[in-house]
Amino acid sequence: MDVKVDFDRCEANGVCVGLAPDVFDLNDDDELTVTHPVPEGSEDAVREAVAQCPRAALAEA
């Protein structure tokens, strides 16, 4: 599994970081970073992050 980010939509509000911190992180410039590919065992958390993203900036790939 992998996840795509639409960086034009992403506001880096951190909802995904709270749901899947082993996959998503905010760097020092408050920009979203993503671990590729998604680590085994994190798939459900990533699916929840995709569903909960307030800007619909995340998608399964």
PDB file of N, CA and C in Angstrom:
ATOM      1  N   MET A   1       0.845  -1.176   0.000  1.00  0.00           N
ATOM      2  CA  MET A   1       0.000   0.000   0.000  1.00  0.00           C
ATOM      3  C   MET A   1       0.889   1.238   0.000  1.00  0.00           C
ATOM      4  N   ASP A   2       0.382   2.271  -0.639  1.00  0.00           N
ATOM      5  CA  ASP A   2       1.055   3.557  -0.626  1.00  0.00           C
ATOM      6  C   ASP A   2      -0.024   4.628  -0.514  1.00  0.00           C
ATOM      7  N   VAL A   3       0.387   5.840  -0.248  1.00  0.00           N
ATOM      8  CA  VAL A   3      -0.551   6.946  -0.113  1.00  0.00           C
ATOM      9  C   VAL A   3      -0.031   8.122  -0.928  1.00  0.00           C
ATOM     10  N   LYS A   4      -0.960   8.816  -1.587  1.00  0.00           N
ATOM     11  CA  LYS A   4      -0.617  10.012  -2.358  1.00  0.00           C
ATOM     12  C   LYS A   4      -1.119  11.229  -1.597  1.00  0.00           C
ATOM     13  N   VAL A   5      -0.378  12.324  -1.727  1.00  0.00           N
ATOM     14  CA  VAL A   5      -0.753  13.582  -1.102  1.00  0.00           C
ATOM     15  C   VAL A   5      -0.895  14.635  -2.191  1.00  0.00           C
ATOM     16  N   ASP A   6      -2.016  15.324  -2.196  1.00  0.00           N
ATOM     17  CA  ASP A   6      -2.200  16.482  -3.065  1.00  0.00           C
ATOM     18  C   ASP A   6      -1.718  17.690  -2.265  1.00  0.00           C
ATOM     19  N   PHE A   7      -0.466  18.076  -2.480  1.00  0.00           N
ATOM     20  CA  PHE A   7       0.132  19.140  -1.689  1.00  0.00           C
ATOM     21  C   PHE A   7      -0.500  20.503  -1.965  1.00  0.00           C
ATOM     22  N   ASP A   8      -1.222  20.641  -3.073  1.00  0.00           N
ATOM     23  CA  ASP A   8      -1.952  21.881  -3.333  1.00  0.00           C
ATOM     24  C   ASP A   8      -3.153  22.021  -2.403  1.00  0.00           C
ATOM     25  N   ARG A   9      -3.691  20.885  -1.949  1.00  0.00           N
ATOM     26  CA  ARG A   9      -4.845  20.897  -1.044  1.00  0.00           C
ATOM     27  C   ARG A   9      -4.445  20.825   0.430  1.00  0.00           C
ATOM     28  N   CYS A  10      -3.302  20.198   0.701  1.00  0.00           N
ATOM     29  CA  CYS A  10      -2.879  19.943   2.075  1.00  0.00           C
ATOM     30  C   CYS A  10      -2.591  21.243   2.823  1.00  0.00           C
ATOM     31  N   GLU A  11      -3.171  21.354   3.997  1.00  0.00           N
ATOM     32  CA  GLU A  11      -2.937  22.510   4.875  1.00  0.00           C
ATOM     33  C   GLU A  11      -2.013  22.149   6.029  1.00  0.00           C
ATOM     34  N   ALA A  12      -1.536  20.927   6.069  1.00  0.00           N
ATOM     35  CA  ALA A  12      -0.638  20.450   7.124  1.00  0.00           C
ATOM     36  C   ALA A  12      -1.225  20.688   8.510  1.00  0.00           C
ATOM     37  N   ASN A  13      -2.516  20.387   8.658  1.00  0.00           N
ATOM     38  CA  ASN A  13      -3.160  20.573   9.962  1.00  0.00           C
ATOM     39  C   ASN A  13      -2.868  19.440  10.937  1.00  0.00           C
ATOM     40  N   GLY A  14      -2.327  18.320  10.432  1.00  0.00           N
ATOM     41  CA  GLY A  14      -1.833  17.267  11.302  1.00  0.00           C
ATOM     42  C   GLY A  14      -2.816  16.199  11.716  1.00  0.00           C
ATOM     43  N   VAL A  15      -4.021  16.176  11.181  1.00  0.00           N
ATOM     44  CA  VAL A  15      -4.967  15.114  11.516  1.00  0.00           C
ATOM     45  C   VAL A  15      -4.351  13.757  11.192  1.00  0.00           C
ATOM     46  N   CYS A  16      -3.746  13.643  10.025  1.00  0.00           N
ATOM     47  CA  CYS A  16      -3.132  12.380   9.615  1.00  0.00           C
ATOM     48  C   CYS A  16      -1.965  12.003  10.522  1.00  0.00           C
ATOM     49  N   VAL A  17      -1.220  12.994  10.980  1.00  0.00           N
ATOM     50  CA  VAL A  17      -0.096  12.739  11.891  1.00  0.00           C
ATOM     51  C   VAL A  17      -0.606  12.117  13.184  1.00  0.00           C
ATOM     52  N   GLY A  18      -1.719  12.607  13.685  1.00  0.00           N
ATOM     53  CA  GLY A  18      -2.301  12.062  14.905  1.00  0.00           C
ATOM     54  C   GLY A  18      -2.818  10.648  14.735  1.00  0.00           C
ATOM     55  N   LEU A  19      -3.296  10.328  13.536  1.00  0.00           N
ATOM     56  CA  LEU A  19      -3.869   9.004  13.281  1.00  0.00           C
ATOM     57  C   LEU A  19      -2.819   7.969  12.876  1.00  0.00           C
ATOM     58  N   ALA A  20      -1.787   8.391  12.180  1.00  0.00           N
ATOM     59  CA  ALA A  20      -0.764   7.451  11.692  1.00  0.00           C
ATOM     60  C   ALA A  20       0.622   8.100  11.789  1.00  0.00           C
ATOM     61  N   PRO A  21       1.115   8.292  13.008  1.00  0.00           N
ATOM     62  CA  PRO A  21       2.388   9.005  13.177  1.00  0.00           C
ATOM     63  C   PRO A  21       3.602   8.265  12.638  1.00  0.00           C
ATOM     64  N   ASP A  22       3.480   6.961  12.378  1.00  0.00           N
ATOM     65  CA  ASP A  22       4.602   6.230  11.789  1.00  0.00           C
ATOM     66  C   ASP A  22       4.668   6.415  10.277  1.00  0.00           C
ATOM     67  N   VAL A  23       3.635   7.049   9.697  1.00  0.00           N
ATOM     68  CA  VAL A  23       3.579   7.272   8.253  1.00  0.00           C
ATOM     69  C   VAL A  23       3.681   8.754   7.912  1.00  0.00           C
ATOM     70  N   PHE A  24       2.984   9.590   8.680  1.00  0.00           N
ATOM     71  CA  PHE A  24       2.918  11.022   8.394  1.00  0.00           C
ATOM     72  C   PHE A  24       3.664  11.817   9.466  1.00  0.00           C
ATOM     73  N   ASP A  25       4.271  12.917   9.039  1.00  0.00           N
ATOM     74  CA  ASP A  25       4.955  13.812   9.977  1.00  0.00           C
ATOM     75  C   ASP A  25       4.961  15.209   9.387  1.00  0.00           C
ATOM     76  N   LEU A  26       5.111  16.199  10.242  1.00  0.00           N
ATOM     77  CA  LEU A  26       5.274  17.578   9.799  1.00  0.00           C
ATOM     78  C   LEU A  26       6.718  17.971  10.043  1.00  0.00           C
ATOM     79  N   ASN A  27       7.374  18.516   8.998  1.00  0.00           N
ATOM     80  CA  ASN A  27       8.767  18.915   9.168  1.00  0.00           C
ATOM     81  C   ASN A  27       8.853  20.274   9.853  1.00  0.00           C
ATOM     82  N   ASP A  28      10.040  20.800   9.985  1.00  0.00           N
ATOM     83  CA  ASP A  28      10.243  22.076  10.687  1.00  0.00           C
ATOM     84  C   ASP A  28       9.561  23.252  10.009  1.00  0.00           C
ATOM     85  N   ASP A  29       9.238  23.102   8.720  1.00  0.00           N
ATOM     86  CA  ASP A  29       8.543  24.160   7.976  1.00  0.00           C
ATOM     87  C   ASP A  29       7.045  23.917   7.913  1.00  0.00           C
ATOM     88  N   ASP A  30       6.539  23.005   8.775  1.00  0.00           N
ATOM     89  CA  ASP A  30       5.119  22.618   8.788  1.00  0.00           C
ATOM     90  C   ASP A  30       4.643  22.099   7.440  1.00  0.00           C
ATOM     91  N   GLU A  31       5.491  21.333   6.778  1.00  0.00           N
ATOM     92  CA  GLU A  31       5.130  20.666   5.538  1.00  0.00           C
ATOM     93  C   GLU A  31       5.000  19.172   5.828  1.00  0.00           C
ATOM     94  N   LEU A  32       3.998  18.557   5.231  1.00  0.00           N
ATOM     95  CA  LEU A  32       3.750  17.146   5.453  1.00  0.00           C
ATOM     96  C   LEU A  32       4.811  16.293   4.772  1.00  0.00           C
ATOM     97  N   THR A  33       5.315  15.307   5.503  1.00  0.00           N
ATOM     98  CA  THR A  33       6.200  14.299   4.931  1.00  0.00           C
ATOM     99  C   THR A  33       5.534  12.943   5.117  1.00  0.00           C
ATOM    100  N   VAL A  34       5.809  12.037   4.190  1.00  0.00           N
ATOM    101  CA  VAL A  34       5.147  10.730   4.180  1.00  0.00           C
ATOM    102  C   VAL A  34       6.196   9.636   4.002  1.00  0.00           C
ATOM    103  N   THR A  35       6.058   8.557   4.779  1.00  0.00           N
ATOM    104  CA  THR A  35       6.899   7.384   4.629  1.00  0.00           C
ATOM    105  C   THR A  35       6.363   6.546   3.475  1.00  0.00           C
ATOM    106  N   HIS A  36       7.221   6.231   2.505  1.00  0.00           N
ATOM    107  CA  HIS A  36       6.829   5.408   1.361  1.00  0.00           C
ATOM    108  C   HIS A  36       7.703   4.176   1.328  1.00  0.00           C
ATOM    109  N   PRO A  37       7.169   3.013   1.089  1.00  0.00           N
ATOM    110  CA  PRO A  37       5.741   2.690   1.150  1.00  0.00           C
ATOM    111  C   PRO A  37       5.269   2.656   2.597  1.00  0.00           C
ATOM    112  N   VAL A  38       3.966   2.566   2.753  1.00  0.00           N
ATOM    113  CA  VAL A  38       3.377   2.503   4.090  1.00  0.00           C
ATOM    114  C   VAL A  38       3.892   1.249   4.796  1.00  0.00           C
ATOM    115  N   PRO A  39       4.402   1.402   6.025  1.00  0.00           N
ATOM    116  CA  PRO A  39       4.896   0.231   6.759  1.00  0.00           C
ATOM    117  C   PRO A  39       3.786  -0.793   7.003  1.00  0.00           C
ATOM    118  N   GLU A  40       4.165  -2.055   6.936  1.00  0.00           N
ATOM    119  CA  GLU A  40       3.212  -3.133   7.185  1.00  0.00           C
ATOM    120  C   GLU A  40       2.598  -2.962   8.570  1.00  0.00           C
ATOM    121  N   GLY A  41       1.298  -3.129   8.652  1.00  0.00           N
ATOM    122  CA  GLY A  41       0.579  -2.976   9.909  1.00  0.00           C
ATOM    123  C   GLY A  41      -0.010  -1.594  10.104  1.00  0.00           C
ATOM    124  N   SER A  42       0.302  -0.659   9.226  1.00  0.00           N
ATOM    125  CA  SER A  42      -0.203   0.715   9.354  1.00  0.00           C
ATOM    126  C   SER A  42      -1.338   1.008   8.379  1.00  0.00           C
ATOM    127  N   GLU A  43      -1.742   0.015   7.620  1.00  0.00           N
ATOM    128  CA  GLU A  43      -2.732   0.241   6.568  1.00  0.00           C
ATOM    129  C   GLU A  43      -4.060   0.789   7.086  1.00  0.00           C
ATOM    130  N   ASP A  44      -4.568   0.218   8.178  1.00  0.00           N
ATOM    131  CA  ASP A  44      -5.856   0.691   8.710  1.00  0.00           C
ATOM    132  C   ASP A  44      -5.766   2.142   9.182  1.00  0.00           C
ATOM    133  N   ALA A  45      -4.674   2.493   9.830  1.00  0.00           N
ATOM    134  CA  ALA A  45      -4.495   3.868  10.299  1.00  0.00           C
ATOM    135  C   ALA A  45      -4.407   4.829   9.119  1.00  0.00           C
ATOM    136  N   VAL A  46      -3.763   4.415   8.035  1.00  0.00           N
ATOM    137  CA  VAL A  46      -3.662   5.271   6.852  1.00  0.00           C
ATOM    138  C   VAL A  46      -5.028   5.430   6.197  1.00  0.00           C
ATOM    139  N   ARG A  47      -5.783   4.354   6.117  1.00  0.00           N
ATOM    140  CA  ARG A  47      -7.144   4.463   5.555  1.00  0.00           C
ATOM    141  C   ARG A  47      -7.994   5.420   6.376  1.00  0.00           C
ATOM    142  N   GLU A  48      -7.855   5.389   7.689  1.00  0.00           N
ATOM    143  CA  GLU A  48      -8.589   6.308   8.552  1.00  0.00           C
ATOM    144  C   GLU A  48      -8.114   7.746   8.321  1.00  0.00           C
ATOM    145  N   ALA A  49      -6.820   7.936   8.155  1.00  0.00           N
ATOM    146  CA  ALA A  49      -6.279   9.271   7.886  1.00  0.00           C
ATOM    147  C   ALA A  49      -6.800   9.811   6.555  1.00  0.00           C
ATOM    148  N   VAL A  50      -6.869   8.954   5.544  1.00  0.00           N
ATOM    149  CA  VAL A  50      -7.424   9.361   4.249  1.00  0.00           C
ATOM    150  C   VAL A  50      -8.877   9.795   4.424  1.00  0.00           C
ATOM    151  N   ALA A  51      -9.642   9.020   5.165  1.00  0.00           N
ATOM    152  CA  ALA A  51     -11.062   9.326   5.373  1.00  0.00           C
ATOM    153  C   ALA A  51     -11.273  10.592   6.196  1.00  0.00           C
ATOM    154  N   GLN A  52     -10.368  10.865   7.127  1.00  0.00           N
ATOM    155  CA  GLN A  52     -10.552  11.992   8.050  1.00  0.00           C
ATOM    156  C   GLN A  52      -9.889  13.289   7.592  1.00  0.00           C
ATOM    157  N   CYS A  53      -9.114  13.251   6.526  1.00  0.00           N
ATOM    158  CA  CYS A  53      -8.424  14.462   6.074  1.00  0.00           C
ATOM    159  C   CYS A  53      -9.439  15.558   5.760  1.00  0.00           C
ATOM    160  N   PRO A  54      -9.373  16.690   6.470  1.00  0.00           N
ATOM    161  CA  PRO A  54     -10.374  17.735   6.275  1.00  0.00           C
ATOM    162  C   PRO A  54     -10.314  18.409   4.913  1.00  0.00           C
ATOM    163  N   ARG A  55      -9.218  18.291   4.205  1.00  0.00           N
ATOM    164  CA  ARG A  55      -9.084  18.910   2.876  1.00  0.00           C
ATOM    165  C   ARG A  55      -9.101  17.872   1.754  1.00  0.00           C
ATOM    166  N   ALA A  56      -9.354  16.602   2.108  1.00  0.00           N
ATOM    167  CA  ALA A  56      -9.368  15.511   1.128  1.00  0.00           C
ATOM    168  C   ALA A  56      -8.092  15.525   0.284  1.00  0.00           C
ATOM    169  N   ALA A  57      -6.965  15.734   0.962  1.00  0.00           N
ATOM    170  CA  ALA A  57      -5.674  15.822   0.278  1.00  0.00           C
ATOM    171  C   ALA A  57      -4.957  14.482   0.205  1.00  0.00           C
ATOM    172  N   LEU A  58      -5.499  13.456   0.822  1.00  0.00           N
ATOM    173  CA  LEU A  58      -4.866  12.146   0.852  1.00  0.00           C
ATOM    174  C   LEU A  58      -5.682  11.141   0.049  1.00  0.00           C
ATOM    175  N   ALA A  59      -4.971  10.189  -0.573  1.00  0.00           N
ATOM    176  CA  ALA A  59      -5.643   9.124  -1.314  1.00  0.00           C
ATOM    177  C   ALA A  59      -4.772   7.880  -1.277  1.00  0.00           C
ATOM    178  N   GLU A  60      -5.419   6.721  -1.229  1.00  0.00           N
ATOM    179  CA  GLU A  60      -4.672   5.460  -1.348  1.00  0.00           C
ATOM    180  C   GLU A  60      -4.106   5.355  -2.746  1.00  0.00           C
ATOM    181  N   ALA A  61      -2.916   4.809  -2.821  1.00  0.00           N
ATOM    182  CA  ALA A  61      -2.295   4.617  -4.134  1.00  0.00           C
ATOM    183  C   ALA A  61      -1.998   3.149  -4.345  1.00  0.00           C
TER     184      ALA A  61
END
